[in-house]
mmCIF file of C-alpha atoms in Angstrom:
data_model
loop_
_atom_site.group_PDB
_atom_site.id
_atom_site.type_symbol
_atom_site.label_atom_id
_atom_site.label_comp_id
_atom_site.label_asym_id
_atom_site.label_seq_id
_atom_site.Cartn_x
_atom_site.Cartn_y
_atom_site.Cartn_z
ATOM 1 C CA UNK A 171 31.993 4.702 50.129
ATOM 2 C CA UNK A 172 35.224 4.663 48.109
ATOM 3 C CA UNK A 173 33.330 3.567 44.999
ATOM 4 C CA UNK A 174 30.796 6.333 45.621
ATOM 5 C CA UNK A 175 33.580 8.916 45.835
ATOM 6 C CA UNK A 176 34.881 7.741 42.449
ATOM 7 C CA UNK A 177 31.402 7.946 40.928
ATOM 8 C CA UNK A 178 30.824 11.397 42.431
ATOM 9 C CA UNK A 179 34.095 12.566 40.901
ATOM 10 C CA UNK A 180 33.097 11.168 37.490
ATOM 11 C CA UNK A 181 29.682 12.816 37.783
ATOM 12 C CA UNK A 182 31.095 16.208 38.733
ATOM 13 C CA UNK A 183 33.576 16.017 35.869
ATOM 14 C CA UNK A 184 30.610 15.997 33.499
ATOM 15 C CA UNK A 185 29.469 19.405 34.736
ATOM 16 C CA UNK A 186 32.110 21.469 36.495
ATOM 17 C CA UNK A 187 34.288 23.601 34.211
ATOM 18 C CA UNK A 188 37.683 22.544 35.576
ATOM 19 C CA UNK A 189 38.911 19.159 36.714
ATOM 20 C CA UNK A 190 40.385 20.555 39.912
ATOM 21 C CA UNK A 191 36.944 21.766 41.023
ATOM 22 C CA UNK A 192 35.508 18.272 40.606
ATOM 23 C CA UNK A 193 38.514 16.828 42.444
ATOM 24 C CA UNK A 194 38.134 19.272 45.343
ATOM 25 C CA UNK A 195 34.409 18.518 45.611
ATOM 26 C CA UNK A 196 35.022 14.753 45.530
ATOM 27 C CA UNK A 197 37.722 15.019 48.201
ATOM 28 C CA UNK A 198 35.401 17.073 50.384
ATOM 29 C CA UNK A 199 32.621 14.527 49.839
ATOM 30 C CA UNK A 200 34.972 11.693 50.793
ATOM 31 C CA UNK A 201 36.353 13.064 54.063
ATOM 32 C CA UNK A 202 33.560 15.301 55.356
ATOM 33 C CA UNK A 203 32.566 14.359 58.941
ATOM 34 C CA UNK A 204 28.903 14.047 57.901
ATOM 35 C CA UNK A 205 30.030 10.804 56.193
ATOM 36 C CA UNK A 206 31.068 9.248 59.499
ATOM 37 C CA UNK A 207 27.683 7.846 60.501
ATOM 38 C CA UNK A 208 26.825 6.177 57.212
ATOM 39 C CA UNK A 209 30.329 4.763 56.702
ATOM 40 C CA UNK A 210 30.899 3.572 60.276
ATOM 41 C CA UNK A 211 27.453 2.008 60.774
ATOM 42 C CA UNK A 212 27.134 -1.175 58.717
ATOM 43 C CA UNK A 213 23.348 -1.176 59.134
ATOM 44 C CA UNK A 214 23.229 2.069 57.135
ATOM 45 C CA UNK A 215 24.742 0.517 54.005
ATOM 46 C CA UNK A 216 21.430 1.063 52.183
ATOM 47 C CA UNK A 217 22.302 4.775 52.067
ATOM 48 C CA UNK A 218 25.608 3.900 50.403
ATOM 49 C CA UNK A 219 23.914 1.555 47.937
ATOM 50 C CA UNK A 220 21.190 4.059 47.058
ATOM 51 C CA UNK A 221 23.818 6.716 46.337
ATOM 52 C CA UNK A 222 25.964 4.305 44.306
ATOM 53 C CA UNK A 223 23.148 3.233 42.007
ATOM 54 C CA UNK A 224 21.583 6.702 41.755
ATOM 55 C CA UNK A 225 24.824 8.360 40.644
ATOM 56 C CA UNK A 226 25.564 5.409 38.346
ATOM 57 C CA UNK A 227 22.097 5.764 36.796
ATOM 58 C CA UNK A 228 22.712 9.466 36.199
ATOM 59 C CA UNK A 229 26.072 8.763 34.571
ATOM 60 C CA UNK A 230 24.517 6.146 32.292
ATOM 61 C CA UNK A 231 21.778 8.567 31.268
ATOM 62 C CA UNK A 232 24.328 11.272 30.436
ATOM 63 C CA UNK A 233 26.082 8.757 28.166
ATOM 64 C CA UNK A 234 22.745 7.889 26.589
ATOM 65 C CA UNK A 235 21.986 11.574 25.978
ATOM 66 C CA UNK A 236 25.374 12.005 24.301
ATOM 67 C CA UNK A 237 25.496 8.828 22.203
ATOM 68 C CA UNK A 238 21.832 7.735 21.914
ATOM 69 C CA UNK A 239 22.714 4.082 22.525
ATOM 70 C CA UNK A 240 19.947 2.025 24.106
ATOM 71 C CA UNK A 241 22.414 0.041 26.212
ATOM 72 C CA UNK A 242 23.186 3.179 28.244
ATOM 73 C CA UNK A 243 19.486 3.833 28.827
ATOM 74 C CA UNK A 244 19.070 0.210 29.920
ATOM 75 C CA UNK A 245 22.014 0.557 32.309
ATOM 76 C CA UNK A 246 20.482 3.708 33.765
ATOM 77 C CA UNK A 247 17.098 2.061 34.278
ATOM 78 C CA UNK A 248 18.625 -1.021 35.896
ATOM 79 C CA UNK A 249 20.764 1.102 38.226
ATOM 80 C CA UNK A 250 17.728 3.223 39.136
ATOM 81 C CA UNK A 251 15.762 0.055 39.937
ATOM 82 C CA UNK A 252 18.492 -1.173 42.304
ATOM 83 C CA UNK A 253 18.940 2.276 43.843
ATOM 84 C CA UNK A 254 15.239 2.690 44.492
ATOM 85 C CA UNK A 255 14.923 -0.703 46.155
ATOM 86 C CA UNK A 256 17.995 0.071 48.246
ATOM 87 C CA UNK A 257 16.315 3.198 49.641
ATOM 88 C CA UNK A 258 13.603 5.643 48.624
ATOM 89 C CA UNK A 259 16.211 8.434 48.534
ATOM 90 C CA UNK A 260 16.705 7.560 44.848
ATOM 91 C CA UNK A 261 13.192 8.777 43.989
ATOM 92 C CA UNK A 262 14.505 12.144 42.837
ATOM 93 C CA UNK A 263 16.491 10.724 39.918
ATOM 94 C CA UNK A 264 13.792 11.102 37.200
ATOM 95 C CA UNK A 265 13.407 14.769 38.134
ATOM 96 C CA UNK A 266 17.170 15.257 37.921
ATOM 97 C CA UNK A 267 17.185 13.660 34.478
ATOM 98 C CA UNK A 268 14.529 16.123 33.355
ATOM 99 C CA UNK A 269 16.544 18.960 34.907
ATOM 100 C CA UNK A 270 19.618 17.776 33.001
ATOM 101 C CA UNK A 271 17.722 17.723 29.714
ATOM 102 C CA UNK A 272 16.312 21.175 30.302
ATOM 103 C CA UNK A 273 19.473 22.855 31.617
ATOM 104 C CA UNK A 274 22.264 21.259 29.600
ATOM 105 C CA UNK A 275 20.457 20.016 26.490
ATOM 106 C CA UNK A 276 18.273 23.134 26.234
ATOM 107 C CA UNK A 277 15.094 21.090 25.854
ATOM 108 C CA UNK A 278 11.913 23.031 26.407
ATOM 109 C CA UNK A 279 8.752 21.549 27.892
ATOM 110 C CA UNK A 280 7.336 20.637 24.489
ATOM 111 C CA UNK A 281 10.514 18.818 23.469
ATOM 112 C CA UNK A 282 10.680 16.933 26.747
ATOM 113 C CA UNK A 283 7.045 15.944 26.327
ATOM 114 C CA UNK A 284 7.831 14.556 22.883
ATOM 115 C CA UNK A 285 10.491 12.212 24.277
ATOM 116 C CA UNK A 286 8.355 11.220 27.273
ATOM 117 C CA UNK A 287 7.444 7.798 25.931
ATOM 118 C CA UNK A 288 11.001 6.792 25.055
ATOM 119 C CA UNK A 289 13.049 8.300 27.850
ATOM 120 C CA UNK A 290 10.959 9.155 30.888
ATOM 121 C CA UNK A 291 8.122 6.640 30.862
ATOM 122 C CA UNK A 292 10.338 3.670 31.890
ATOM 123 C CA UNK A 293 11.528 5.615 34.957
ATOM 124 C CA UNK A 294 7.931 6.444 35.862
ATOM 125 C CA UNK A 295 7.000 2.778 35.454
ATOM 126 C CA UNK A 296 9.812 1.680 37.800
ATOM 127 C CA UNK A 297 8.810 4.386 40.289
ATOM 128 C CA UNK A 298 5.163 3.294 40.180
ATOM 129 C CA UNK A 299 6.154 -0.362 40.652
ATOM 130 C CA UNK A 300 8.284 0.559 43.645
ATOM 131 C CA UNK A 301 5.501 2.639 45.245
ATOM 132 C CA UNK A 302 3.032 -0.204 44.693
ATOM 133 C CA UNK A 303 5.390 -2.596 46.501
ATOM 134 C CA UNK A 304 6.150 -0.044 49.222
ATOM 135 C CA UNK A 305 2.554 0.957 49.915
ATOM 136 C CA UNK A 306 0.503 -2.192 49.258
ATOM 137 C CA UNK A 307 2.721 -5.280 49.302
ATOM 138 C CA UNK A 308 5.203 -4.525 52.081
ATOM 139 C CA UNK A 309 3.769 -1.395 53.730
ATOM 140 C CA UNK A 310 6.062 0.395 56.139
ATOM 141 C CA UNK A 311 4.036 0.504 59.342
ATOM 142 C CA UNK A 312 6.556 2.873 60.930
ATOM 143 C CA UNK A 313 5.706 5.556 58.367
ATOM 144 C CA UNK A 314 1.943 5.351 58.877
ATOM 145 C CA UNK A 315 2.377 5.478 62.662
ATOM 146 C CA UNK A 316 4.656 8.521 62.680
ATOM 147 C CA UNK A 317 2.985 11.584 64.132
ATOM 148 C CA UNK A 318 3.739 15.248 63.627
ATOM 149 C CA UNK A 319 6.865 16.395 65.434
ATOM 150 C CA UNK A 320 5.790 18.201 68.573
ATOM 151 C CA UNK A 321 2.237 16.982 68.046
ATOM 152 C CA UNK A 322 1.106 20.141 66.232
ATOM 153 C CA UNK A 323 1.360 21.303 62.638
ATOM 154 C CA UNK A 324 2.989 24.652 63.472
ATOM 155 C CA UNK A 325 5.591 22.990 65.699
ATOM 156 C CA UNK A 326 6.214 20.378 63.019
ATOM 157 C CA UNK A 327 6.864 23.059 60.391
ATOM 158 C CA UNK A 328 9.172 24.932 62.773
ATOM 159 C CA UNK A 329 11.169 21.738 63.385
ATOM 160 C CA UNK A 330 11.432 21.128 59.634
ATOM 161 C CA UNK A 331 13.264 24.443 59.256
ATOM 162 C CA UNK A 332 15.324 23.851 62.413
ATOM 163 C CA UNK A 333 16.524 20.472 61.151
ATOM 164 C CA UNK A 334 17.334 21.961 57.740
ATOM 165 C CA UNK A 335 19.411 24.655 59.431
ATOM 166 C CA UNK A 336 21.143 22.016 61.580
ATOM 167 C CA UNK A 337 22.214 20.097 58.474
ATOM 168 C CA UNK A 338 23.560 23.217 56.751
ATOM 169 C CA UNK A 339 25.512 24.323 59.842
ATOM 170 C CA UNK A 340 26.904 20.799 60.279
ATOM 171 C CA UNK A 341 28.060 20.852 56.667
ATOM 172 C CA UNK A 342 29.739 24.259 56.846
ATOM 173 C CA UNK A 343 31.085 23.901 60.396
ATOM 174 C CA UNK A 344 31.358 20.150 61.011
ATOM 175 C CA UNK A 345 33.859 20.165 63.852
ATOM 176 C CA UNK A 346 31.291 19.057 66.417
ATOM 177 C CA UNK A 347 29.852 16.212 64.339
ATOM 178 C CA UNK A 348 29.941 12.837 66.102
ATOM 179 C CA UNK A 349 30.150 9.407 64.491
ATOM 180 C CA UNK A 350 26.778 8.393 65.919
ATOM 181 C CA UNK A 351 25.006 11.627 66.886
ATOM 182 C CA UNK A 352 22.775 11.264 69.952
ATOM 183 C CA UNK A 353 20.275 13.925 68.856
ATOM 184 C CA UNK A 354 17.559 12.300 66.752
ATOM 185 C CA UNK A 355 14.602 14.384 67.885
ATOM 186 C CA UNK A 356 15.795 17.966 68.315
ATOM 187 C CA UNK A 357 13.959 19.804 71.092
ATOM 188 C CA UNK A 358 12.032 22.953 70.327
ATOM 189 C CA UNK A 359 11.429 25.403 73.157
ATOM 190 C CA UNK A 360 9.731 27.958 70.921
ATOM 191 C CA UNK A 361 8.811 28.330 67.266
ATOM 192 C CA UNK A 362 10.697 31.639 67.413
ATOM 193 C CA UNK A 363 14.084 30.002 67.989
ATOM 194 C CA UNK A 364 17.064 31.326 66.040
ATOM 195 C CA UNK A 365 17.559 27.956 64.294
ATOM 196 C CA UNK A 366 13.981 28.029 62.995
ATOM 197 C CA UNK A 367 14.410 31.465 61.428
ATOM 198 C CA UNK A 368 17.883 30.451 60.263
ATOM 199 C CA UNK A 369 16.429 27.467 58.414
ATOM 200 C CA UNK A 370 13.675 29.595 56.906
ATOM 201 C CA UNK A 371 16.221 32.176 55.761
ATOM 202 C CA UNK A 372 18.483 29.532 54.163
ATOM 203 C CA UNK A 373 15.502 27.955 52.415
ATOM 204 C CA UNK A 374 14.334 31.290 50.999
ATOM 205 C CA UNK A 375 17.924 32.071 50.019
ATOM 206 C CA UNK A 376 18.099 28.781 48.086
ATOM 207 C CA UNK A 377 14.848 29.582 46.266
ATOM 208 C CA UNK A 378 16.149 33.034 45.388
ATOM 209 C CA UNK A 379 19.454 31.524 44.251
ATOM 210 C CA UNK A 380 17.565 29.181 41.936
ATOM 211 C CA UNK A 381 16.035 32.139 40.110
ATOM 212 C CA UNK A 382 19.314 34.086 40.111
ATOM 213 C CA UNK A 383 21.529 31.300 38.761
ATOM 214 C CA UNK A 384 18.990 29.898 36.302
ATOM 215 C CA UNK A 385 20.269 32.395 33.732
ATOM 216 C CA UNK A 386 23.792 33.009 35.048
ATOM 217 C CA UNK A 387 25.408 29.686 35.966
ATOM 218 C CA UNK A 388 24.076 26.337 34.790
ATOM 219 C CA UNK A 389 26.289 24.326 37.127
ATOM 220 C CA UNK A 390 25.226 26.103 40.320
ATOM 221 C CA UNK A 391 21.610 25.974 39.151
ATOM 222 C CA UNK A 392 21.768 22.226 38.458
ATOM 223 C CA UNK A 393 23.379 21.302 41.765
ATOM 224 C CA UNK A 394 21.030 23.550 43.714
ATOM 225 C CA UNK A 395 18.197 21.566 42.176
ATOM 226 C CA UNK A 396 20.051 18.344 43.035
ATOM 227 C CA UNK A 397 20.388 19.436 46.670
ATOM 228 C CA UNK A 398 16.739 20.381 47.056
ATOM 229 C CA UNK A 399 15.209 17.425 45.198
ATOM 230 C CA UNK A 400 17.213 14.784 47.063
ATOM 231 C CA UNK A 401 16.589 16.605 50.332
ATOM 232 C CA UNK A 402 12.796 16.294 50.029
ATOM 233 C CA UNK A 403 12.604 12.636 51.222
ATOM 234 C CA UNK A 404 14.546 13.513 54.412
ATOM 235 C CA UNK A 405 12.881 16.871 55.030
ATOM 236 C CA UNK A 406 10.114 15.438 57.277
ATOM 237 C CA UNK A 407 7.352 16.694 54.987
ATOM 238 C CA UNK A 408 6.227 13.142 55.665
ATOM 239 C CA UNK A 409 7.244 12.566 59.323
ATOM 240 C CA UNK A 410 10.223 10.235 59.702
ATOM 241 C CA UNK A 411 10.826 7.759 62.512
ATOM 242 C CA UNK A 412 14.196 9.448 63.066
ATOM 243 C CA UNK A 413 13.584 13.128 62.287
ATOM 244 C CA UNK A 414 17.298 13.888 61.913
ATOM 245 C CA UNK A 415 20.341 11.771 61.066
ATOM 246 C CA UNK A 416 23.563 12.719 59.332
ATOM 247 C CA UNK A 417 23.409 9.652 57.098
ATOM 248 C CA UNK A 418 20.320 11.128 55.411
ATOM 249 C CA UNK A 419 22.464 13.890 53.877
ATOM 250 C CA UNK A 420 24.678 11.462 51.938
ATOM 251 C CA UNK A 421 22.936 11.875 48.573
ATOM 252 C CA UNK A 422 21.841 15.554 48.694
ATOM 253 C CA UNK A 423 25.287 16.626 49.904
ATOM 254 C CA UNK A 424 26.698 15.842 46.446
ATOM 255 C CA UNK A 425 25.048 19.092 45.410
ATOM 256 C CA UNK A 426 26.403 20.856 48.484
ATOM 257 C CA UNK A 427 30.033 19.914 47.841
ATOM 258 C CA UNK A 428 29.722 20.855 44.149
ATOM 259 C CA UNK A 429 28.413 24.338 45.001
ATOM 260 C CA UNK A 430 30.977 24.724 47.779
ATOM 261 C CA UNK A 431 33.812 23.868 45.379
ATOM 262 C CA UNK A 432 32.474 26.307 42.779
ATOM 263 C CA UNK A 433 32.295 29.077 45.391
ATOM 264 C CA UNK A 434 35.853 28.343 46.541
ATOM 265 C CA UNK A 435 37.036 28.520 42.946
ATOM 266 C CA UNK A 436 35.447 31.959 42.563
ATOM 267 C CA UNK A 437 37.011 33.130 45.843
ATOM 268 C CA UNK A 438 40.337 31.697 44.736
ATOM 269 C CA UNK A 439 40.226 33.582 41.417
ATOM 270 C CA UNK A 440 39.207 36.827 43.127
ATOM 271 C CA UNK A 441 41.918 36.674 45.791
ATOM 272 C CA UNK A 442 44.570 35.662 43.289
ATOM 273 C CA UNK A 443 43.876 38.850 41.365
ATOM 274 C CA UNK A 444 43.849 40.985 44.496
ATOM 275 C CA UNK A 445 46.608 39.392 46.560
ATOM 276 C CA UNK A 446 48.762 37.915 43.806
ATOM 277 C CA UNK A 447 49.393 35.000 46.162
ATOM 278 C CA UNK A 448 47.569 31.728 45.436
ATOM 279 C CA UNK A 449 49.434 30.071 48.311
ATOM 280 C CA UNK A 450 47.234 31.883 50.834
ATOM 281 C CA UNK A 451 43.995 30.636 49.292
ATOM 282 C CA UNK A 452 45.259 27.084 48.886
ATOM 283 C CA UNK A 453 46.435 27.073 52.495
ATOM 284 C CA UNK A 454 42.999 28.164 53.732
ATOM 285 C CA UNK A 455 41.159 25.599 51.600
ATOM 286 C CA UNK A 456 43.623 22.838 52.427
ATOM 287 C CA UNK A 457 43.367 23.634 56.121
ATOM 288 C CA UNK A 458 39.581 23.419 56.032
ATOM 289 C CA UNK A 459 39.586 20.095 54.146
#
């Protein structure tokens, strides 16, 4: 986990405009109570390994994009291979690499297509090899036997949004998070529960924010994409054996802490101008952390 915190800090430094924002986000990532389950449970080390190699692969690719040295591309591919075979959570990395090229390198679809064979094809090959192993060689019987949550499609969809809302609330207000949470199959009394509509609202808000920040703030846009892409494998679109677990949020929450730190920086700048007292803002942020 400590090594992951260092890598997260190095990754955020590549994007966020000020070093203190990256530091705040990395500190929040390191001590947030949602980390408790994955750090305290040794059997969940695959989540730690998947995050380590995924972030390392992204860092190597950024170096490759800057210096065009094949050794960095090779390091990225090797790290992606290890991350993927640690846990399928790493599957979103090729999409994040394409997002990086499009957002920060201003590559359009035609340009990205032209470098497909040299840059992206090896990642697709590794992904295909992994899926072949996962589906045909060592098939996960637990996945094929998982049924829809609640036994019906509508109930399953409602629980998807409820779980999403639960994760967001636990991130923003984590004071009730337990080391090993007992709730792995959240009950649903009605599809009209507040948490269901809350999850739907947050999801639609994220989609709207993607369109809004696509032209206004590259960093928020990139980490929103990061959050959503790495959330897909844990979203129960394909039913999971454990529908909800805090350890699942380890990788997507890198995007959450980055956006949270950026928002705090904006609030800090606004209040400093209005109140002329940065001590107040720092006290609030420090108290929360």
